[in-house]
Short mmCIF file of C-alpha atoms and ligand atoms in Angstrom, two decimals:
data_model
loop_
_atom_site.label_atom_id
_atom_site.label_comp_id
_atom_site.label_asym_id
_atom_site.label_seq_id
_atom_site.Cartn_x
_atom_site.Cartn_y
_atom_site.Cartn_z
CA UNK Z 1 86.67 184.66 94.73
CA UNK Z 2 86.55 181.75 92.40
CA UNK Z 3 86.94 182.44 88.60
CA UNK Z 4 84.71 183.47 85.84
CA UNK Z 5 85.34 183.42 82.12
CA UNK Z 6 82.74 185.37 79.96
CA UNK Z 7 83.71 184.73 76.45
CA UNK Z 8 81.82 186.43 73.29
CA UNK Z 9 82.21 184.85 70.07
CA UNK Z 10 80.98 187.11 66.95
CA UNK Z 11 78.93 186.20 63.53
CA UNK Z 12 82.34 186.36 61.34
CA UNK Z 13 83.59 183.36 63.80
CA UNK Z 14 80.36 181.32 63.86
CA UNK Z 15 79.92 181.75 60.13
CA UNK Z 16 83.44 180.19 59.29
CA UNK Z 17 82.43 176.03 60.21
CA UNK Z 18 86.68 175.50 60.73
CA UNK Z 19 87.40 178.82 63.11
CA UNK Z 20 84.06 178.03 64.93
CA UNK Z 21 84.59 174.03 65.27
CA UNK Z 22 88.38 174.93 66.54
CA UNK Z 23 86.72 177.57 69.21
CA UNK Z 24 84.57 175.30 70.31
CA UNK Z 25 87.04 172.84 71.36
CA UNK Z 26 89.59 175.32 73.17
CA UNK Z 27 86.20 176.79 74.80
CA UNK Z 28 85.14 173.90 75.92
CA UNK Z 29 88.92 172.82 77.21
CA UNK Z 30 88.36 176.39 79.24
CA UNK Z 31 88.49 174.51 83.15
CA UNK Z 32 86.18 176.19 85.50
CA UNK Z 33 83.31 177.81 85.46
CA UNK Z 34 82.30 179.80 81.79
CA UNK Z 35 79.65 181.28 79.93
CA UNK Z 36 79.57 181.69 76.44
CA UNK Z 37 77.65 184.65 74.63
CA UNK Z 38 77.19 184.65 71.14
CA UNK Z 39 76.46 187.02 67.70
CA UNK Z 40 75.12 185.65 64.61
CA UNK Z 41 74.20 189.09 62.86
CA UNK Z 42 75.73 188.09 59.19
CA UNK Z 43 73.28 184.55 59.48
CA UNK Z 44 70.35 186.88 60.61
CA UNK Z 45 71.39 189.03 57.66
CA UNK Z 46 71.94 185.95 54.79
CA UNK Z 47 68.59 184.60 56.22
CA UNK Z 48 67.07 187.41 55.86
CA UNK Z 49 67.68 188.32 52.84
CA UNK Z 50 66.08 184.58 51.82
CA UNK Z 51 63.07 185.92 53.20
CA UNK Z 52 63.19 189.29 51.56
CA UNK Z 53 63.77 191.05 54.59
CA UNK Z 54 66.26 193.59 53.87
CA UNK Z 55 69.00 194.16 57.09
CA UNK Z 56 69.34 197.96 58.24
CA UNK Z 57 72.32 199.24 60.69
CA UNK Z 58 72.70 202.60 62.98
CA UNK Z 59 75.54 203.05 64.25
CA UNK Z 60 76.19 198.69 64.90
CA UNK Z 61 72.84 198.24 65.96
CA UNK Z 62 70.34 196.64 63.70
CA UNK Z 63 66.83 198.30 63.23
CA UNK Z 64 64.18 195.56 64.12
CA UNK Z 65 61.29 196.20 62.41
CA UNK Z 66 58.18 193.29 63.27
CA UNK Z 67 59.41 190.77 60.23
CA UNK Z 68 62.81 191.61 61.95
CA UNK Z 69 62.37 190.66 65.11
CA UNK Z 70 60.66 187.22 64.09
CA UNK Z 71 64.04 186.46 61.57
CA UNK Z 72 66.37 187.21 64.56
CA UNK Z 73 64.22 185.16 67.19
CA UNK Z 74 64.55 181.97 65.35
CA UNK Z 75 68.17 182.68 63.97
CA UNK Z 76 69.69 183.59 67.41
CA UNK Z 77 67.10 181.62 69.38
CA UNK Z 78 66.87 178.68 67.60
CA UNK Z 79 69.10 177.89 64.68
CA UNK Z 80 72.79 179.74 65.71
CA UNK Z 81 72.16 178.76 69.74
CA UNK Z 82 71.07 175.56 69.31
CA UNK Z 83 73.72 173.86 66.82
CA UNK Z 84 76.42 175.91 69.12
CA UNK Z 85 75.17 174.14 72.29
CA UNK Z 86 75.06 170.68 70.32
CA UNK Z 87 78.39 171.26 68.71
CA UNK Z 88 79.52 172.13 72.82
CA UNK Z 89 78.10 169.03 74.21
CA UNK Z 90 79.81 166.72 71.50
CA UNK Z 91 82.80 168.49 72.97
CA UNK Z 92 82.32 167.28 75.96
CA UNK Z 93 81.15 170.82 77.56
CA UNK Z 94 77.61 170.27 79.33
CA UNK Z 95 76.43 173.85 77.79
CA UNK Z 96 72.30 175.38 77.93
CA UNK Z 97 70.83 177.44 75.53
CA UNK Z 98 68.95 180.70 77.07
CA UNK Z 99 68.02 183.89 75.72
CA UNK Z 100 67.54 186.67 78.52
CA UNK Z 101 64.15 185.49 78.63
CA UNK Z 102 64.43 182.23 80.02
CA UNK Z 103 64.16 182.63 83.82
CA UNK Z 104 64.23 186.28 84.06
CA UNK Z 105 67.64 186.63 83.53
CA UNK Z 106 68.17 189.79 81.55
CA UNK Z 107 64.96 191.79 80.94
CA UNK Z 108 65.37 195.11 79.14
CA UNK Z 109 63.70 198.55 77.60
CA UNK Z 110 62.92 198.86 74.56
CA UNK Z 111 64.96 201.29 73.15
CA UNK Z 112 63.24 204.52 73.27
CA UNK Z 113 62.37 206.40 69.55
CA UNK Z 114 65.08 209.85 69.34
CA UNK Z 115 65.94 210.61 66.08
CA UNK Z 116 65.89 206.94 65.08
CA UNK Z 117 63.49 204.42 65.71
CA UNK Z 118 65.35 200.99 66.62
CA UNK Z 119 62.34 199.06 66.87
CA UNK Z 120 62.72 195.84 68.93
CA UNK Z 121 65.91 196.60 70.26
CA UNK Z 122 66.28 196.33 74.18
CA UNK Z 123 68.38 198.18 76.65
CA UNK Z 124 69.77 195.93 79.41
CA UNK Z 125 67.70 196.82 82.17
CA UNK Z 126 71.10 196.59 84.11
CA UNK Z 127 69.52 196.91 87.95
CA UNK Z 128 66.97 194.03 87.35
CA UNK Z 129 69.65 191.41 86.08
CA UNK Z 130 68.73 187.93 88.01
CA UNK Z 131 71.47 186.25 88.04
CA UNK Z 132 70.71 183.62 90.74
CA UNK Z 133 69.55 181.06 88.04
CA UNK Z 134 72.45 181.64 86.21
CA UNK Z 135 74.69 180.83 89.63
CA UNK Z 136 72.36 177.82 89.68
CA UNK Z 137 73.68 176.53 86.73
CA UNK Z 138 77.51 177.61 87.03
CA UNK Z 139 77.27 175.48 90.67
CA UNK Z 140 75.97 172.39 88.97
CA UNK Z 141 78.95 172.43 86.51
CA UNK Z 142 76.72 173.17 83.60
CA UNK Z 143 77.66 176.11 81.07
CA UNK Z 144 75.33 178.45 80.12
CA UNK Z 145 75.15 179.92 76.55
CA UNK Z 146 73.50 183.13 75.54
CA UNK Z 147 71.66 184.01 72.53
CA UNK Z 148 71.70 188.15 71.69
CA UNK Z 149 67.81 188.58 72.51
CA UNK Z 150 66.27 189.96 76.12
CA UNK Z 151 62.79 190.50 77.33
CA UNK Z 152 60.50 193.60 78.07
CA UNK Z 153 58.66 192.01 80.95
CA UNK Z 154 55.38 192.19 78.61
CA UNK Z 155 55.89 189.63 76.89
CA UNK Z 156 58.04 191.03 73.58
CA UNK Z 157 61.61 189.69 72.53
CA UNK Z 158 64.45 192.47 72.46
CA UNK Z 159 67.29 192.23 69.98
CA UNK Z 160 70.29 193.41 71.88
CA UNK Z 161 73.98 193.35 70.39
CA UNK Z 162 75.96 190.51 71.52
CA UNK Z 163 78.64 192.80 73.15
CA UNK Z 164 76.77 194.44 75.22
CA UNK Z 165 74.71 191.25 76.79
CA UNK Z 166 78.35 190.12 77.48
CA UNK Z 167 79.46 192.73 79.51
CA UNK Z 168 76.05 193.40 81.47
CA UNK Z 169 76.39 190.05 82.72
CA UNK Z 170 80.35 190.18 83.39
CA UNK Z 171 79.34 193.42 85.77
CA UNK Z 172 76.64 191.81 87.44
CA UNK Z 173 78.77 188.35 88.13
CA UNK Z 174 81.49 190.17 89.05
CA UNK Z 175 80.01 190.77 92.11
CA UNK Z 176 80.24 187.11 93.18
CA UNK Z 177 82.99 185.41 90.99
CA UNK Z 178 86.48 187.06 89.80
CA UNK Z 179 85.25 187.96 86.43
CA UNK Z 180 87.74 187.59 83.11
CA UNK Z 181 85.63 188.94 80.04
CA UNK Z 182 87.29 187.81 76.25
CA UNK Z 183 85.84 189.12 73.28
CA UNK Z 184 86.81 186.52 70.79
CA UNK Z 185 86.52 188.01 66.87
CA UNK Z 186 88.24 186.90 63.55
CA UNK Z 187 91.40 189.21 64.02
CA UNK Z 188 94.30 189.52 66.89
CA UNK Z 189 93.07 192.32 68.98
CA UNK Z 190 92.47 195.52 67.86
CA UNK Z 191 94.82 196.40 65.30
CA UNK Z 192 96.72 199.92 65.06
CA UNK Z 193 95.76 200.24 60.94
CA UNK Z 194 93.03 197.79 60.44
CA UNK Z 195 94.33 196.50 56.78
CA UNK Z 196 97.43 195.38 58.86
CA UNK Z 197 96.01 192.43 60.31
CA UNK Z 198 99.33 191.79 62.74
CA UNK Z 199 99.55 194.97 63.75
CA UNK Z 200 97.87 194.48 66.84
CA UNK Z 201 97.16 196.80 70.23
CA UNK Z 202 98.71 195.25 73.08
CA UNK Z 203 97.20 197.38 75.62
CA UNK Z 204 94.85 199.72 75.56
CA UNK Z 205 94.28 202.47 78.56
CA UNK Z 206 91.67 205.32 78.19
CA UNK Z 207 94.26 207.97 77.02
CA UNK Z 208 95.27 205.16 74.44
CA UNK Z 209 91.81 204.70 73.60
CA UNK Z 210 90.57 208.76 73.50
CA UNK Z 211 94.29 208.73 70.78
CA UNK Z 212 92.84 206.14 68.71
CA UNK Z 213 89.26 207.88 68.65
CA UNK Z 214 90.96 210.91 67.74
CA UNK Z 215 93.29 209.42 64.80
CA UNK Z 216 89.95 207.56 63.09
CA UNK Z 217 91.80 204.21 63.62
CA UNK Z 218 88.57 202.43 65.17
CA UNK Z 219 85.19 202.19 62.89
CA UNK Z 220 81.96 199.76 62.47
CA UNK Z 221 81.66 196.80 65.62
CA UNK Z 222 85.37 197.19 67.17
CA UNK Z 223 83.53 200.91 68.67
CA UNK Z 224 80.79 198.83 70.40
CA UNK Z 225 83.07 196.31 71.83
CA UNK Z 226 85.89 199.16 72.85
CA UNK Z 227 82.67 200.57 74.35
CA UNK Z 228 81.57 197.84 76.33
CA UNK Z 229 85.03 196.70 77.09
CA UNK Z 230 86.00 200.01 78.71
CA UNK Z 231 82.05 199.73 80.51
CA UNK Z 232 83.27 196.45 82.19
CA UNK Z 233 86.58 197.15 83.39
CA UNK Z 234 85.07 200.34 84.66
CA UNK Z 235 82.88 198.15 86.83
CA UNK Z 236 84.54 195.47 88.82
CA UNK Z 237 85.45 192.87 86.28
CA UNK Z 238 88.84 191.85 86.46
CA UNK Z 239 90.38 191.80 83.41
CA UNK Z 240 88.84 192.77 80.14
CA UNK Z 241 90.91 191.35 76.62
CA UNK Z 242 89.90 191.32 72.91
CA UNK Z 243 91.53 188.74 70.53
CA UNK Z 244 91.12 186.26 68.02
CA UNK Z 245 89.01 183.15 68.38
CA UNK Z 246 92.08 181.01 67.52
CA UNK Z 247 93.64 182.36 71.17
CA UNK Z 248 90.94 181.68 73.35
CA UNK Z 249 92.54 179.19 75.63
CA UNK Z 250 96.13 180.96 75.95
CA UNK Z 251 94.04 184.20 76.74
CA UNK Z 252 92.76 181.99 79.92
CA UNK Z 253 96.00 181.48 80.72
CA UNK Z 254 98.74 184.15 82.11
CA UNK Z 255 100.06 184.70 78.55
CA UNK Z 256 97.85 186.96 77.08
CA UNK Z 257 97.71 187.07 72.85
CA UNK Z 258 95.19 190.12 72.01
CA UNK Z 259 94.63 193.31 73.03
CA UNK Z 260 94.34 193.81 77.11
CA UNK Z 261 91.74 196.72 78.27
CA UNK Z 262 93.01 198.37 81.30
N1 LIG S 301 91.23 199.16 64.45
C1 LIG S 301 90.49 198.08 64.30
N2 LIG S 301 90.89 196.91 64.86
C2 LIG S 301 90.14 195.77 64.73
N3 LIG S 301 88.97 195.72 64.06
C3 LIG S 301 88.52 196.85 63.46
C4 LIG S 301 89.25 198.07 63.59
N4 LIG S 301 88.56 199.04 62.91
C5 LIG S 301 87.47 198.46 62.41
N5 LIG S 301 87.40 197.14 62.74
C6 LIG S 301 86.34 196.23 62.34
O1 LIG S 301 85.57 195.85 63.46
C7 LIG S 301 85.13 194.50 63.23
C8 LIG S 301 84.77 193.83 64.56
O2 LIG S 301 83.46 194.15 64.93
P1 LIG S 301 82.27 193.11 64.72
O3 LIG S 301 82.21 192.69 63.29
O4 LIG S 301 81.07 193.71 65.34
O5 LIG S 301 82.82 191.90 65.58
P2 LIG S 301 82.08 190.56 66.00
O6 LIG S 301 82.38 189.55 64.95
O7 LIG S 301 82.68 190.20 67.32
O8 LIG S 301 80.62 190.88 66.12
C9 LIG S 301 86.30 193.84 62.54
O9 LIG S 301 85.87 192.73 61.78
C10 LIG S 301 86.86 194.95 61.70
O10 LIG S 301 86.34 194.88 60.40
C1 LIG S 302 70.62 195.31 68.27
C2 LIG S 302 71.62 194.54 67.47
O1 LIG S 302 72.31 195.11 66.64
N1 LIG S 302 71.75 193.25 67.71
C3 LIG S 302 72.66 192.40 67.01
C4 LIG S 302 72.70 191.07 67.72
C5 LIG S 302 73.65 190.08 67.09
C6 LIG S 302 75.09 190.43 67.32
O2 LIG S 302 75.47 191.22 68.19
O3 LIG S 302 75.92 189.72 66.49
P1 LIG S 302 77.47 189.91 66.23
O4 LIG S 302 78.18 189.82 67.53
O5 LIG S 302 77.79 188.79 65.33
O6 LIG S 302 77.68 191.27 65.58
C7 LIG S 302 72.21 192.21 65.53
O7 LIG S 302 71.05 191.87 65.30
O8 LIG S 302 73.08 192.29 64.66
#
């Protein structure tokens, strides 16, 4: 099978112009066949917050109320996908801008009301993935790039964390294309005391992972991405890493700087 990199790059990344220009470049050096997924939550938070529209979390997911749903449409949508794919084709990387929307790709539930009421949030509706389009594009050598919003079939947007969009689609692909998922953040893989920025995780299996739970080392958006990690690798992708933006290309190559899942 021919080779697939699914790379996420988070809000802390695209909010810092040098890390994010210096991404782009070793993304778009990336040979082959890639799609890029992105986050944006602090910009949908700082914009918000222009607009009086406070930002609330649950456990990493944001509650999207109506006003909340509009802020993060435009800022994920519009503003954050758009410059990205600009900033990609002055690169040199023919990239497209799609939320799960466009052509069906990733419709979703909205998340049903327990004890707390997300709001617009969506549940990839992981059986109806269509990823034909999105084989389409990888065939014609262009590179798609994903906004964190989905679709309800009816007609309403979904806000859906980054993370998990990334790994939904890096299950679904793998069944076509050997599948390498990197979660690209602001530090060097998930670190053993996270004040020790160098002391980063090599490897981490599920007894690993179940020790780390246990010892409180992991908090806030590393759970989610250990979560979804753990999901993919679970699930036919191939290999699964998380790392800093900074080591995007040498984590495409056979030297791996991060954190491997496994
Ligand atoms: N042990 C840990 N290793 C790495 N990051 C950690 C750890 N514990 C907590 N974190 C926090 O998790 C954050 C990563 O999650 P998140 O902000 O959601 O990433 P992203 O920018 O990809 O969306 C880090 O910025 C860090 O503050
Ligand atoms: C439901 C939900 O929480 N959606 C996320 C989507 C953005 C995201 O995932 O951004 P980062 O990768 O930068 O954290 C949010 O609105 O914050």
């Amino acid at each position: 099978m021919i080779d697939l990199f699914i790379i996420k790059v988070g809000g802390n990344v695209i909010d810092n112009p040098a890390l994010l220009q210096t991404f782009l470049e070793k993304f778009a050096a990336i040979p082959g066949k890639k799609i890029l997924i992105h986050g944006g939550g602090k910009i949908a938070t700082r914009i918000g917050d222009k607009l009086g529209i406070e930002s609330k979390y649950v456990d990493g997911r944001r509650i999207t109320d109506a006003d909340t749903i509009d802020v993060v449409t435009m800022v994920y949508g519009g503003l954050v996908n758009k410059q990205l794919v600009a900033k990609l084709q002055a690169n040199g990387c023919n990239a497209i801008g799609l939320t799960g929307a466009d052509a069906n790709i990733i419709p979703a539930v909205k998340r049903p009301v327990k004890e707390i009421d997300y709001g617009f949030v969506g549940d990839v509706y992981t059986e109806k993935l269509h990823i034909a389009p999105l084989q389409t594009l990888l065939e014609a050598g262009v590179t798609p790039v994903f906004a964190p919003l989905t679709h309800d079939g009816n007609g309403q947007i979904l806000n859906t964390n980054a993370d998990t969009i990334a790994s939904s689609l890096a299950i679904a692909l793998s069944a076509f294309y050997s599948v390498r998922l990197i979660y690209c953040f602001e530090k060097k893989g998930v670190l053993r005391d996270p004040n020790d920025d160098e002391a980063v995780i090599n490897l981490i299996n599920q007894e690993i992972y179940q020790q780390l739970l246990a010892e409180k080392v992991l908090s806030d958006g590393i759970l989610p991405k250990l979560q979804n990690a753990f999901g993919a690798i679970g699930n036919g992708v191939k290999e699964v890493l998380i790392g800093h933006a900074d080591d995007v290309l040498s984590n495409t190559t056979a030297k791996v700087a991060g954190t491997l899942i496994c």
